[in-house]
Short mmCIF file of C-alpha atoms in Angstrom, two decimals:
data_model
loop_
_atom_site.label_atom_id
_atom_site.label_comp_id
_atom_site.label_asym_id
_atom_site.label_seq_id
_atom_site.Cartn_x
_atom_site.Cartn_y
_atom_site.Cartn_z
CA MET A 14 97.85 179.50 67.74
CA ASN A 15 98.60 177.22 64.80
CA ALA A 16 98.52 173.42 64.95
CA LYS A 17 102.31 173.15 65.17
CA ALA A 18 102.46 175.46 68.18
CA ILE A 19 99.63 173.57 69.87
CA MET A 20 101.48 170.30 69.37
CA LYS A 21 104.66 171.79 70.89
CA ALA A 22 102.73 173.11 73.90
CA ALA A 23 101.00 169.78 74.42
CA LEU A 24 104.31 167.94 74.18
CA LEU A 25 105.85 170.31 76.74
CA VAL A 26 102.95 169.79 79.15
CA TYR A 27 103.22 166.02 78.67
CA CYS A 28 106.97 166.06 79.36
CA VAL A 29 106.60 168.22 82.46
CA PHE A 30 103.79 166.01 83.76
CA GLY A 31 105.86 162.91 83.02
CA VAL A 32 108.84 164.27 84.94
CA MET A 33 106.61 165.19 87.90
CA LEU A 34 105.02 161.75 87.91
CA SER A 35 108.41 160.06 87.70
CA CYS A 36 109.72 162.10 90.64
CA ALA A 37 106.63 161.27 92.68
CA GLN A 38 107.12 157.58 92.01
CA ASP A 39 110.75 157.79 93.11
CA VAL A 40 109.71 159.12 96.55
CA PRO A 41 108.49 156.16 98.64
CA LEU A 42 105.31 156.61 100.62
CA ARG A 43 105.89 157.08 104.34
CA LYS A 44 104.58 154.04 106.22
CA GLU A 45 102.97 154.32 109.63
CA GLY A 46 101.57 152.20 112.42
CA ARG A 47 101.19 151.97 116.18
CA LEU A 48 103.55 149.86 118.31
CA ASN A 49 102.02 148.05 121.29
CA MET A 50 104.64 145.87 123.01
CA GLY A 51 104.01 143.07 125.48
CA TYR A 52 106.92 142.19 127.78
CA TYR A 53 107.05 139.13 130.05
CA PHE A 54 108.16 140.77 133.28
CA TYR A 55 109.71 137.81 135.10
CA SER A 56 112.31 137.39 132.36
CA ILE A 57 113.80 140.83 133.08
CA ASN A 58 112.92 141.59 136.69
CA GLU A 59 116.31 140.48 138.02
CA THR A 60 118.19 143.13 136.03
CA VAL A 61 115.83 146.09 136.24
CA ASN A 62 112.94 147.20 138.44
CA ARG A 63 109.41 147.73 137.18
CA ALA A 64 109.53 151.53 137.21
CA ASP A 65 112.73 151.58 135.12
CA VAL A 66 111.21 149.17 132.61
CA GLU A 67 108.08 151.28 132.22
CA VAL A 68 110.07 154.48 131.73
CA THR A 69 112.46 152.79 129.31
CA LEU A 70 109.80 151.18 127.14
CA ASN A 71 107.12 153.86 127.24
CA PHE A 72 109.31 156.96 126.92
CA TRP A 73 112.86 156.14 125.83
CA ALA A 74 111.78 153.52 123.28
CA LYS A 75 109.15 155.90 121.91
CA ASP A 76 111.81 158.59 121.44
CA LEU A 77 114.16 156.10 119.81
CA PHE A 78 111.59 154.82 117.33
CA GLU A 79 110.59 158.38 116.44
CA MET A 80 114.23 159.21 115.66
CA GLU A 81 114.69 156.00 113.68
CA GLY A 82 111.45 156.66 111.81
CA LYS A 83 112.84 159.91 110.44
CA LYS A 84 115.84 158.03 109.05
CA HIS A 85 113.97 154.99 107.72
CA ASN A 86 110.81 156.70 106.43
CA PHE A 87 108.21 155.41 108.87
CA THR A 88 106.06 156.91 111.61
CA ILE A 89 105.00 155.36 114.92
CA THR A 90 101.56 156.86 115.48
CA SER A 91 101.33 155.64 119.08
CA SER A 92 103.41 153.45 121.37
CA LYS A 93 102.62 151.51 124.53
CA ALA A 94 104.42 148.85 126.58
CA THR A 95 102.56 146.43 128.86
CA LEU A 96 104.33 144.21 131.40
CA TYR A 97 102.83 140.77 131.94
CA GLU A 98 103.31 138.40 134.85
CA ASP A 99 101.06 135.81 133.19
CA ILE A 100 102.10 134.46 129.78
CA LEU A 101 98.53 133.34 129.07
CA ALA A 102 97.29 136.91 129.53
CA MET A 103 99.92 138.05 127.02
CA LYS A 104 98.81 135.33 124.61
CA HIS A 105 95.17 136.44 124.96
CA ASP A 106 95.98 140.06 124.13
CA PHE A 107 98.22 139.05 121.22
CA ILE A 108 95.52 136.83 119.68
CA ASN A 109 92.98 139.64 120.06
CA GLY A 110 95.16 142.15 118.22
CA GLU A 111 95.99 144.31 121.24
CA LEU A 112 99.74 143.67 120.90
CA ASP A 113 101.98 144.22 117.88
CA MET A 114 105.11 142.71 119.39
CA ILE A 115 105.84 140.20 122.15
CA ILE A 116 109.07 139.85 124.13
CA ALA A 117 109.41 136.72 126.27
CA PRO A 118 111.62 133.66 126.90
CA PRO A 119 111.75 131.54 123.73
CA MET A 120 110.55 128.41 125.53
CA LEU A 121 107.34 130.19 126.56
CA ILE A 122 106.79 131.57 123.07
CA ALA A 123 107.36 128.13 121.52
CA LYS A 124 105.01 126.53 124.03
CA TYR A 125 102.13 129.02 124.05
CA PHE A 126 102.10 130.91 120.72
CA LYS A 127 101.12 129.57 117.30
CA ARG A 128 103.95 129.83 114.81
CA SER A 129 101.53 130.98 112.11
CA SER A 130 100.78 134.16 114.08
CA LEU A 131 104.43 135.27 114.37
CA MET A 132 106.85 137.12 112.11
CA ASP A 133 110.62 137.61 112.50
CA GLY A 134 111.78 140.20 115.02
CA PHE A 135 114.95 141.03 116.92
CA MET A 136 116.56 140.14 120.23
CA GLY A 137 119.17 141.43 122.64
CA VAL A 138 122.32 139.31 122.68
CA LEU A 139 125.62 139.22 124.54
CA GLU A 140 128.75 141.00 123.37
CA ASP A 141 130.02 139.74 120.00
CA LYS A 142 126.71 137.86 119.73
CA LYS A 143 127.96 135.06 121.97
CA SER A 144 125.42 132.48 123.10
CA GLU A 145 123.70 132.67 126.46
CA TYR A 146 123.59 129.44 128.47
CA LEU A 147 121.65 127.76 131.20
CA TYR A 148 124.10 126.15 133.63
CA LEU A 149 123.63 123.59 136.35
CA ILE A 150 126.40 124.62 138.75
CA VAL A 151 127.60 122.86 141.91
CA ASN A 152 129.97 123.60 144.76
CA ALA A 153 133.25 121.78 144.02
CA ASP A 154 133.63 120.69 147.67
CA LYS A 155 130.32 118.80 147.74
CA ASN A 156 131.43 115.79 145.65
CA ILE A 157 128.65 116.28 143.11
CA ASN A 158 130.07 114.67 140.00
CA SER A 159 126.86 113.61 138.27
CA ILE A 160 123.13 114.28 138.31
CA ARG A 161 122.68 111.24 140.59
CA ASN A 162 124.72 112.99 143.30
CA LEU A 163 122.08 115.75 143.54
CA SER A 164 119.77 113.64 145.68
CA GLY A 165 119.53 115.06 149.19
CA LYS A 166 121.27 118.31 148.27
CA ARG A 167 120.20 121.99 148.50
CA LEU A 168 119.43 123.52 145.11
CA VAL A 169 118.61 127.12 144.13
CA ILE A 170 116.54 127.99 141.07
CA GLN A 171 115.15 131.29 139.88
CA ALA A 172 111.50 131.87 140.64
CA HIS A 173 109.08 132.04 137.69
CA ASP A 174 111.61 130.58 135.24
CA GLU A 175 109.87 127.76 133.37
CA THR A 176 112.84 127.26 131.02
CA ALA A 177 115.19 126.65 133.96
CA GLU A 178 112.72 124.18 135.48
CA ILE A 179 112.40 122.22 132.21
CA PHE A 180 116.20 122.19 131.82
CA LEU A 181 116.65 120.80 135.33
CA ASP A 182 113.70 118.38 135.23
CA ARG A 183 114.89 116.92 131.93
CA LEU A 184 118.33 116.17 133.41
CA VAL A 185 116.82 114.55 136.50
CA LEU A 186 114.23 112.52 134.57
CA LYS A 187 116.99 111.03 132.41
CA GLU A 188 118.86 109.87 135.50
CA PHE A 189 116.19 109.03 138.07
CA LYS A 190 112.99 108.55 136.03
CA LYS A 191 111.60 111.05 138.54
CA SER A 192 110.98 114.79 138.63
CA TYR A 193 113.52 117.00 140.41
CA LYS A 194 110.80 117.65 142.98
CA GLU A 195 110.82 113.95 143.90
CA ILE A 196 114.51 113.29 144.59
CA ASN A 197 114.77 114.76 148.07
CA LEU A 198 116.15 118.12 146.95
CA THR A 199 115.84 121.05 149.34
CA LEU A 200 114.64 123.71 146.92
CA GLN A 201 115.21 127.44 147.31
CA ASN A 202 114.00 130.28 145.08
CA GLN A 203 116.20 133.28 144.40
CA LYS A 204 115.50 136.31 142.24
CA LYS A 205 118.94 137.32 140.99
CA SER A 206 121.36 135.11 139.06
CA ASN A 207 124.40 136.86 140.55
CA ARG A 208 123.13 136.08 144.05
CA ILE A 209 122.58 132.44 143.07
CA VAL A 210 126.23 132.05 142.02
CA LEU A 211 127.35 133.49 145.36
CA ASP A 212 125.00 131.16 147.26
CA VAL A 213 126.80 128.18 145.73
CA PHE A 214 130.25 129.73 146.19
CA PHE A 215 129.68 130.47 149.89
CA LYS A 216 128.05 127.04 150.44
CA ASN A 217 124.63 128.44 151.24
CA ALA A 218 123.50 126.02 148.53
CA ASP A 219 125.05 122.89 147.03
CA ALA A 220 123.81 123.37 143.47
CA ALA A 221 121.85 125.82 141.31
CA VAL A 222 120.47 126.56 137.87
CA VAL A 223 121.83 129.88 136.66
CA TYR A 224 122.39 131.80 133.43
CA GLY A 225 125.87 131.67 131.95
CA SER A 226 126.21 135.43 131.60
CA ALA A 227 125.70 135.83 135.36
CA TYR A 228 128.24 133.10 136.11
CA ASP A 229 130.81 134.69 133.77
CA THR A 230 130.25 138.13 135.30
CA MET A 231 130.82 136.81 138.82
CA VAL A 232 133.98 134.93 137.73
CA GLU A 233 135.34 138.18 136.27
CA LEU A 234 134.69 139.92 139.59
CA ASN A 235 136.11 137.05 141.66
CA PRO A 236 138.24 134.49 139.74
CA GLN A 237 138.18 132.15 142.78
CA ILE A 238 134.60 131.29 141.87
CA LYS A 239 135.81 129.29 138.88
CA ASN A 240 137.79 127.01 141.21
CA LYS A 241 135.00 126.59 143.74
CA VAL A 242 131.92 126.46 141.48
CA LYS A 243 131.93 123.99 138.60
CA ILE A 244 129.52 123.56 135.70
CA LEU A 245 127.85 120.15 135.72
CA ALA A 246 125.56 120.61 132.68
CA ASN A 247 124.64 123.33 130.21
CA TYR A 248 122.13 124.24 127.52
CA PRO A 249 122.83 126.96 124.90
CA LEU A 250 120.40 129.79 124.19
CA LYS A 251 120.75 132.59 121.65
CA SER A 252 119.17 134.95 124.16
CA LYS A 253 117.08 134.89 127.33
CA ASN A 254 114.31 136.70 125.46
CA PHE A 255 113.10 136.54 121.86
CA SER A 256 110.81 139.13 120.29
CA TYR A 257 108.38 138.67 117.43
CA PHE A 258 105.86 140.80 115.54
CA ARG A 259 102.30 139.77 114.77
CA ARG A 260 102.02 138.48 111.23
CA ASP A 261 100.03 141.40 109.74
CA TYR A 262 102.03 144.19 111.40
CA PRO A 263 102.88 146.85 108.76
CA LEU A 264 106.32 147.99 109.99
CA ILE A 265 108.16 144.69 110.48
CA LYS A 266 110.87 145.38 107.90
CA GLU A 267 111.38 148.98 109.00
CA LEU A 268 111.62 148.26 112.74
CA ASN A 269 113.92 145.28 112.29
CA LYS A 270 116.24 147.39 110.18
CA ALA A 271 116.16 150.20 112.74
CA ALA A 272 116.71 147.85 115.71
CA ILE A 273 119.99 146.50 114.34
CA THR A 274 121.44 150.02 114.57
CA PHE A 275 120.29 150.71 118.17
CA GLU A 276 123.79 150.22 119.56
CA ASN A 277 125.02 153.07 117.34
CA THR A 278 122.68 155.69 118.84
CA PRO A 279 122.91 157.39 122.27
CA ARG A 280 119.30 156.57 123.19
CA GLY A 281 119.66 153.03 121.90
CA LYS A 282 122.78 152.50 124.01
CA GLN A 283 120.90 153.71 127.09
CA ILE A 284 118.11 151.19 126.50
CA LEU A 285 120.51 148.32 125.86
CA GLU A 286 122.43 149.18 129.03
CA ILE A 287 119.23 149.08 131.11
CA PHE A 288 118.53 145.55 129.86
CA LYS A 289 122.18 144.43 130.12
CA THR A 290 122.28 143.44 126.47
CA PRO A 291 125.09 145.07 124.45
CA ASN A 292 124.08 143.91 120.96
CA ILE A 293 120.97 143.33 118.83
CA ASP A 294 120.52 140.44 116.41
CA TYR A 295 117.73 139.23 114.17
CA CYS A 296 115.27 136.75 115.65
CA LYS A 297 113.85 134.26 113.15
CA VAL A 298 110.64 132.35 113.77
CA ASN A 299 112.48 129.10 113.04
CA ASP A 300 114.84 129.89 115.94
CA LEU A 301 112.03 128.44 118.05
CA ASP A 302 112.44 124.99 116.50
CA VAL A 303 115.16 123.96 118.94
CA PHE A 304 112.81 124.68 121.85
CA ASP A 305 110.12 122.55 120.26
CA HIS A 306 112.61 119.68 120.20
CA LEU A 307 113.69 120.32 123.79
CA TYR A 308 110.11 120.43 125.05
CA LYS A 309 109.13 117.30 123.10
CA ASP A 310 112.12 115.44 124.53
CA TYR A 311 111.08 116.59 127.99
CA LEU A 312 107.49 115.41 127.53
CA ASP A 313 108.71 112.06 126.20
CA LEU A 314 110.86 111.60 129.29
CA LYS A 315 107.88 112.43 131.53
CA GLU A 316 105.72 109.92 129.71
CA GLN A 317 108.38 107.22 130.01
CA ALA A 318 108.57 107.95 133.73
CA GLY A 319 104.77 107.77 134.04
CA LYS A 320 104.48 111.45 134.99
#
């Protein structure tokens, strides 16, 4: 073979190799990682029982992420959901790298988790991404027109809801310079928000702290509730639960992108229905700032009251 032919052959090999290399570079590498989720149980136990949660998170969610992985070029190598009744136990496992994602009330995350360990995630929100609320509701026949009128009354609050307690205590501290536990309230615990609204409506309680979505649902079912149960105070929340990834988790971008489309898939719709949350929205780490301010204001009020 003469020199000219050799040069042509070499050039052909170079071109073919270049095209192959270019094509390989155009195909993104498939990313992979496990997904260990920690869920604070008391924030969801009123809408779904433990067995349903475990099935939903450990089987349905696994199927959903596998399907989304095929579309978004990632692989979940293993998946596990753990339900926690103790936020400090969840914090311990998160710090020690046993959890990749946490789902809990934003007040608890703001209070117990370092911001530097968290990365943006996603959260379930109400239809049309409307805000959730905490309401202090009262029976309209009980002449409760201000926080001061609560003294001596019967009040219902959800068990294991630290956010609701801080919301209520902050209101009472501003008015009485005392905790809500010190103003002669007869306190009752109730598990379900819907039941709490009915307790106030049927005068089994004079006042209650309840979530706005539950109040609105009960008003839709029985419009008379709006005339008999009035809202004395409120506090807006984007969602009852926020979720965040650990900072070094490799699939943050991919899972956030996939989560936003959950409502468009049959399996995703099933999961959202279980948790009574029709839409998904992004959850930024700085969304916790408002809860820092709320908690600081609460602590300042306690200090001023000598508590």
